One Martini backbone bead per residue (centre of mass of N, CA, C, O) as a GRO file, in nm:
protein
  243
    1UNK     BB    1   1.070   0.134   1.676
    2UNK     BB    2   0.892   0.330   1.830
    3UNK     BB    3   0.837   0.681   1.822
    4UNK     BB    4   0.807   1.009   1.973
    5UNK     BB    5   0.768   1.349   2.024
    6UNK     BB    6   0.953   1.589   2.271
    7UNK     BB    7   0.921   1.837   2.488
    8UNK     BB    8   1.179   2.072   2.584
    9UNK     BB    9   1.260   2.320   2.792
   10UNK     BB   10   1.400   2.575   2.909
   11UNK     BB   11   1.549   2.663   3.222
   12UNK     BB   12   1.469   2.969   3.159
   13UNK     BB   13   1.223   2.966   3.071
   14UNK     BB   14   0.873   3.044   3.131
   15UNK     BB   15   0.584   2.852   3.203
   16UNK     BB   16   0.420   2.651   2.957
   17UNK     BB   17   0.167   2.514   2.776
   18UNK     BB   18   0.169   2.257   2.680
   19UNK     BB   19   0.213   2.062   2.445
   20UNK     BB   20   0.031   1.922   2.176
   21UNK     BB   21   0.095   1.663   1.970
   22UNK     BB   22   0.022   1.582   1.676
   23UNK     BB   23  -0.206   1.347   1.559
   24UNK     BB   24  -0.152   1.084   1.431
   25UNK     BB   25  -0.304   0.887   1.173
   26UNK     BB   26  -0.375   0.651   1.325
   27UNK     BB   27  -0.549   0.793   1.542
   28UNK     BB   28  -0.742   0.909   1.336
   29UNK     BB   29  -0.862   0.636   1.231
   30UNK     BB   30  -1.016   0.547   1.517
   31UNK     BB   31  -1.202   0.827   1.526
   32UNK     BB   32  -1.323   0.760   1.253
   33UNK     BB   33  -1.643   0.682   1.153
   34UNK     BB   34  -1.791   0.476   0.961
   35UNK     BB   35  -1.967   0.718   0.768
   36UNK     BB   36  -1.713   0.868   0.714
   37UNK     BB   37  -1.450   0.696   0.642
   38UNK     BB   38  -1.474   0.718   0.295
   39UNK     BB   39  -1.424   1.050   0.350
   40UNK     BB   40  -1.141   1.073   0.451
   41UNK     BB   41  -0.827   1.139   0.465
   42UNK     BB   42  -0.691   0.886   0.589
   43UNK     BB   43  -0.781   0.715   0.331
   44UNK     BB   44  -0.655   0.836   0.098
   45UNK     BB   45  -0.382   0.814   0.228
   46UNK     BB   46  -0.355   0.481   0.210
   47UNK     BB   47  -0.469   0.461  -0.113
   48UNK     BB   48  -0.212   0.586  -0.191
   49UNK     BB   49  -0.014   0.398  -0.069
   50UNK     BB   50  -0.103   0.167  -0.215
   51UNK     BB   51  -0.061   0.242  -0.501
   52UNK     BB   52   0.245   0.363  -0.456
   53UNK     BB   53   0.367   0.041  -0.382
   54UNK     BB   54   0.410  -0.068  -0.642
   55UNK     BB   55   0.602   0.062  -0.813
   56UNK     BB   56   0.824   0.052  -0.587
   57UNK     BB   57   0.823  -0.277  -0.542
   58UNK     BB   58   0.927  -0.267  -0.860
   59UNK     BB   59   1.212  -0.155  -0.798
   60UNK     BB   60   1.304  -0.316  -0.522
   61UNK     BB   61   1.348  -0.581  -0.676
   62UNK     BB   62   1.502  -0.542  -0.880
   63UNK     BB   63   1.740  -0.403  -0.723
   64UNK     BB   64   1.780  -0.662  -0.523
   65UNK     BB   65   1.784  -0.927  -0.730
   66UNK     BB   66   1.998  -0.809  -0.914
   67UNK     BB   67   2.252  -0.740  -0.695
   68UNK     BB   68   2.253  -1.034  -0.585
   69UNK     BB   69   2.272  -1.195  -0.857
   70UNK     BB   70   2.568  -1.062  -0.899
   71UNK     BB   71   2.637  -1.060  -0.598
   72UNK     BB   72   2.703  -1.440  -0.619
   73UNK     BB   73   2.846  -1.469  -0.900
   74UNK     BB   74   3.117  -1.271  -0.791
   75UNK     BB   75   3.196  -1.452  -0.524
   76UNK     BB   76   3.426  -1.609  -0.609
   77UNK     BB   77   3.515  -1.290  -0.617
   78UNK     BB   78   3.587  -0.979  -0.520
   79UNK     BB   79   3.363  -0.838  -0.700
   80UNK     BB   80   3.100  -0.917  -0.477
   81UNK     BB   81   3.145  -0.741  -0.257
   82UNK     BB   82   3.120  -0.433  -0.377
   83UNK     BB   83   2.833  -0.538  -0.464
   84UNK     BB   84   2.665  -0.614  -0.183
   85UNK     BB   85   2.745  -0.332  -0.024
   86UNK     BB   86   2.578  -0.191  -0.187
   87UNK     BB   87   2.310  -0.318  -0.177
   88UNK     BB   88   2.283  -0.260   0.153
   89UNK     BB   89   2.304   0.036   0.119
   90UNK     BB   90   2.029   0.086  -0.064
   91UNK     BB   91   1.882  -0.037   0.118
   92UNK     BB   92   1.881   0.155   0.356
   93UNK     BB   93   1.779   0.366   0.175
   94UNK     BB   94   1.485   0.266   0.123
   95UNK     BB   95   1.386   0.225   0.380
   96UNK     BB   96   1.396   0.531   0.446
   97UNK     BB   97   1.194   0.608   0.302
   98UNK     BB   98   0.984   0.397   0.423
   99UNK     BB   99   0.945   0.570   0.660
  100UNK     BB  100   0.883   0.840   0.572
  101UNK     BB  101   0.605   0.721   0.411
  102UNK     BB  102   0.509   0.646   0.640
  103UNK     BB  103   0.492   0.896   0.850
  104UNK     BB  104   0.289   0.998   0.647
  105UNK     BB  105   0.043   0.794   0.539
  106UNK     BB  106   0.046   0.617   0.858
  107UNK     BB  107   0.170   0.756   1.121
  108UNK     BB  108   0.476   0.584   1.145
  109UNK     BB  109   0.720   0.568   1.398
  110UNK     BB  110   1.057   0.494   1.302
  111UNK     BB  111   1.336   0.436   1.368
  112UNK     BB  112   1.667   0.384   1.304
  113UNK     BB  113   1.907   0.268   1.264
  114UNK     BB  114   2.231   0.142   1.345
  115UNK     BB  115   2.492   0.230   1.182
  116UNK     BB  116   2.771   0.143   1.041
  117UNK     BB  117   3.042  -0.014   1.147
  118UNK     BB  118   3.338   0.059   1.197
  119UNK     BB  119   3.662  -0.016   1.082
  120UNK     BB  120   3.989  -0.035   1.216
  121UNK     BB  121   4.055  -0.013   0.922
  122UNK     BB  122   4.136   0.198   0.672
  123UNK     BB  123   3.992   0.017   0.406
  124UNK     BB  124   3.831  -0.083   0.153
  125UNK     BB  125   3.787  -0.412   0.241
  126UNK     BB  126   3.679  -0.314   0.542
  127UNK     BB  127   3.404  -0.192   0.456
  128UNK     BB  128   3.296  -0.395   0.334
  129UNK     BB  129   3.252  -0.600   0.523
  130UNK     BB  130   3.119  -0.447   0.735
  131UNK     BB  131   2.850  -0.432   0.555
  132UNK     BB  132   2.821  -0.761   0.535
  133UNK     BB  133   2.729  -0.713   0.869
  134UNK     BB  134   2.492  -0.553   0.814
  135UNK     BB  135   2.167  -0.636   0.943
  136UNK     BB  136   1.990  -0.425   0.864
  137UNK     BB  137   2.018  -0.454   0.578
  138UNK     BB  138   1.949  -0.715   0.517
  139UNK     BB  139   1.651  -0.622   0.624
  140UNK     BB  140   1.636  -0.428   0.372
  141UNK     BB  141   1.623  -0.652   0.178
  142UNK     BB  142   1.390  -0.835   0.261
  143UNK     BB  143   1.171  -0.641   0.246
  144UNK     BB  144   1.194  -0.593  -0.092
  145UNK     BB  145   1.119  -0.911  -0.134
  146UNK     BB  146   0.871  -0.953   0.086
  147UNK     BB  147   0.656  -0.709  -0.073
  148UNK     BB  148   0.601  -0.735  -0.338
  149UNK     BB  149   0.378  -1.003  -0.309
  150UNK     BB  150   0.192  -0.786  -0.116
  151UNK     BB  151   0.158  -0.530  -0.299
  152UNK     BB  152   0.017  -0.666  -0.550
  153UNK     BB  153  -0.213  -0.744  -0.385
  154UNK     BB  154  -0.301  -0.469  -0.280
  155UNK     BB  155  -0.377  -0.351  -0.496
  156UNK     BB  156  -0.589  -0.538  -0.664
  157UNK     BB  157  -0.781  -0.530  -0.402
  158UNK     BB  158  -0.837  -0.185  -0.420
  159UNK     BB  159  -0.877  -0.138  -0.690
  160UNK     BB  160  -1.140  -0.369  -0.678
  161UNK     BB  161  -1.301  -0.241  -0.483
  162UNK     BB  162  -1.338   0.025  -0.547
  163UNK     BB  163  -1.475   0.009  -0.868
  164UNK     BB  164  -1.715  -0.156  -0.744
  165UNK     BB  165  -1.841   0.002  -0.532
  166UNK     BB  166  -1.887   0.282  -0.718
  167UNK     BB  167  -2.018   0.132  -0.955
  168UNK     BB  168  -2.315   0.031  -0.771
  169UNK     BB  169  -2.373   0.297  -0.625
  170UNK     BB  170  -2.398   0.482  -0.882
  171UNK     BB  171  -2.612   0.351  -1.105
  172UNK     BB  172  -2.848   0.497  -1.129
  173UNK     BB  173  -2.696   0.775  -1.246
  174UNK     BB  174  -2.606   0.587  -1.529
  175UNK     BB  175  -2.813   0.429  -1.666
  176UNK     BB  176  -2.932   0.558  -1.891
  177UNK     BB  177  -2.672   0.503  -2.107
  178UNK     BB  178  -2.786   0.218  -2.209
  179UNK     BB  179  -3.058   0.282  -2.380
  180UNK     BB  180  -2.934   0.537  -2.505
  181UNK     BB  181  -2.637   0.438  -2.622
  182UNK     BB  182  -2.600   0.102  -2.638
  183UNK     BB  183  -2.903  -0.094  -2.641
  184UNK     BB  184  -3.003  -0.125  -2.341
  185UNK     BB  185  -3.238  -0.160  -2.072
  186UNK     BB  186  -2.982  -0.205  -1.918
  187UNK     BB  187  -2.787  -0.338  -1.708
  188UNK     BB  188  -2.552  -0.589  -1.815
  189UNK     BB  189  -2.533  -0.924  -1.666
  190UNK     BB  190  -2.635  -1.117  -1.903
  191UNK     BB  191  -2.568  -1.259  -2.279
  192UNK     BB  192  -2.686  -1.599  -2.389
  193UNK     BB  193  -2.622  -1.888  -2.564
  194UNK     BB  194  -2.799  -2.213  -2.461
  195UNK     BB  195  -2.924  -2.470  -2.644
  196UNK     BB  196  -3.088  -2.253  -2.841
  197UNK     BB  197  -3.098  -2.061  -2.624
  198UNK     BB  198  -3.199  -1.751  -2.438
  199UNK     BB  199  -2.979  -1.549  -2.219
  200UNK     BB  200  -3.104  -1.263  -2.015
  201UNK     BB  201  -3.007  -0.995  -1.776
  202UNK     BB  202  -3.151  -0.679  -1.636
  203UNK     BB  203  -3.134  -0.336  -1.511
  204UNK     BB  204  -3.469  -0.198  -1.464
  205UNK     BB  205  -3.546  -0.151  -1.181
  206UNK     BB  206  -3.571   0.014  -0.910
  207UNK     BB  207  -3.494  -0.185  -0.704
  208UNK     BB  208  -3.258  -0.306  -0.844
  209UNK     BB  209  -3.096  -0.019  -0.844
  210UNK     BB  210  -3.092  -0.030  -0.512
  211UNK     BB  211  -2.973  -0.293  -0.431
  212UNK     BB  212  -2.711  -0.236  -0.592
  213UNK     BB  213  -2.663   0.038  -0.446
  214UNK     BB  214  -2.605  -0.104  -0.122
  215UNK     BB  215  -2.409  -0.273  -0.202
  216UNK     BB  216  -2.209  -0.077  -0.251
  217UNK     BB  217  -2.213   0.101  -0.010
  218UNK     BB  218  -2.087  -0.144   0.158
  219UNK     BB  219  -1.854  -0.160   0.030
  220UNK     BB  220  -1.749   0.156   0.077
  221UNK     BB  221  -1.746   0.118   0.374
  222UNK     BB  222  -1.591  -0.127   0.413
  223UNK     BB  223  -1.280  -0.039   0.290
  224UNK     BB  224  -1.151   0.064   0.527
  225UNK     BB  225  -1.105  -0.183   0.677
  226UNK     BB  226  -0.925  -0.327   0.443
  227UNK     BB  227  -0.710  -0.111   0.476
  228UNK     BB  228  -0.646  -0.138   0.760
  229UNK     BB  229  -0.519  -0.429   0.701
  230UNK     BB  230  -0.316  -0.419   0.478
  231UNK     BB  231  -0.144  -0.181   0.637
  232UNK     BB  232  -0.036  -0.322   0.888
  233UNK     BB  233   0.160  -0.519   0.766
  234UNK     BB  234   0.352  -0.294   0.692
  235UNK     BB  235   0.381  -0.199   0.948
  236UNK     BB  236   0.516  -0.436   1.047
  237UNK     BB  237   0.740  -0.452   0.836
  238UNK     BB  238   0.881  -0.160   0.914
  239UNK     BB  239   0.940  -0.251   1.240
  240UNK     BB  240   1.083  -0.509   1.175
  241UNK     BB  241   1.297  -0.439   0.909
  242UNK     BB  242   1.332  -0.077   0.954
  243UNK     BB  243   1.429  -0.046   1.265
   0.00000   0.00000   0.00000
C-alpha cells in the first residue's frame, strides 16, 4: 500500500504556507525528458538499485532457501517451528531493507504490514505458532525466493546494455587505439577462415565509425526506457509482497 507524508500544523500556531513535499524519485523520472534522461540522477539510482540488487538478492535467497530447508527437515521434531519462525522474523527484517532501499532509489513509499499478533498464552511455543501464522513473513519469504531469478536477470540486461550502449557511442574516440597499439586498421568486427578462404572486415571509414556511434547513442537514450520497465516488475512486487 502506497503512502504519502502530510503535514499537519499546530492548532496554536499562526497560518503558514502550505509545505510542498518534496517531489519522489518516480515522478522525478516523469518529468527527465528524452534527451536529458540518460545523464539525469534518477537513472543513474534506478542503475545503482539493479546492480546492488544482484548481490542482496543472493543472499536473501541462499538466507530464504537455506533456513526453509533446515525447518522443513526438522518439521517431524519440534526443533522445525523455532528454525521456520526465525526464518520468518528475518524475511520480513529483509522486507523492511528493501522497502527503505525501495524509497531511497526508487521513490516507492510502502507502509509496514501489521506486526505479528501476540498470542494469548506469554510461553515459548506458542509465539513461535503465532509467527508461523504471520501472513506478511509468509510473503516477505516469497519476495526473496521469488525475486531472485528476476534479479539476476535484470542485472545481466543492464550491465549488457549499458556497456554495448556506450562502448559504441565512444567508439571514435578510442578507435585509434587498435591501428596504434594493437595492429589492425581499426575495430575488428570478424577475421577468420572457411573453406580455404579468409573473410575479415573492419572499422576503418569515417562514415562506418559514424553509423556504428549513433547506433550506440540510441542505446543510449533508450536505456532510461528499459530501466524503468526493469524495476517496475521490482516496484510492484515490493507492494504486492512487502507492504
Amino acid at each position: 500500500m502506497s503512502t504519502s507524508a502530510l503535514s499537519y500544523g499546530s492548532a496554536s500556531a499562526p497560518a503558514a504556507a502550505p509545505v510542498v513535499p518534496a517531489a519522489p524519485v518516480a515522478a522525478e523520472a516523469e518529468r527527465v525528458g528524452f534527451w536529458r534522461a540518460p545523464f539525469a540522477a534518477v537513472t543513474y539510482r534506478e542503475i545503482g538499485y539493479v546492480l546492488a540488487s544482484m548481490p542482496i538478492a543472493v543472499v536473501g535467497f541462499l538466507f530464504a532457501v537455506g533456513l526453509f530447508s533446515i525447518g522443513v527437515t526438522l518439521a517431524i521434531t519440534v526443533l522445525g517451528l523455532p528454525v521456520l519462525a526465525g526464518l520468518l522474523a528475518g524475511a520480513r527484517g529483509l522486507g523492511a531493507a528493501e522497502r527503505r532501499r525501495a524509497a531511497r532509489k526508487l521513490g516507492l513509499e510502502v507502509a509496514a504490514p501489521a506486526p505479528v499478533a501476540k498470542p494469548h498464552a506469554a510461553v515459548f511455543w506458542a509465539a513461535q505458532r503465532a509467527r508461523l501464522g504471520d501472513a506478511a513473513g509468509w510473503r516477505a519469504f516469497l519476495f526473496q525466493v521469488v525475486m531472485f531469478p528476476w534479479r539476476m536477470v535484470s542485472f545481466v540486461v543492464t550491465t549488457s546494455v549499458l556497456l554495448v550502449g556506450w562502448a559504441l557511442a565512444l567508439l571514435p574516440a578510442y578507435n585509434w587505439v587498435f591501428p596504434h597499439y594493437v595492429g589492425w586498421p581499426g575495430y575488428r568486427v570478424y577475421d577468420f577462415t572457411s573453406g580455404g578462404a579468409h573473410h575479415q572486415y573492419y572499422l576503418t571509414s569515417p562514415f562506418q565509425l559514424a553509423a556504428v556511434s549513433l547506433a550506440g547513442l540510441l542505446i543510449v537514450f533508450l536505456t532510461p526506457k528499459l530501466l524503468r520497465a526493469l524495476t517496475n516488475v521490482d516496484r510492484a512486487a515490493v507492494r504486492g509482497l512487502l507492504g
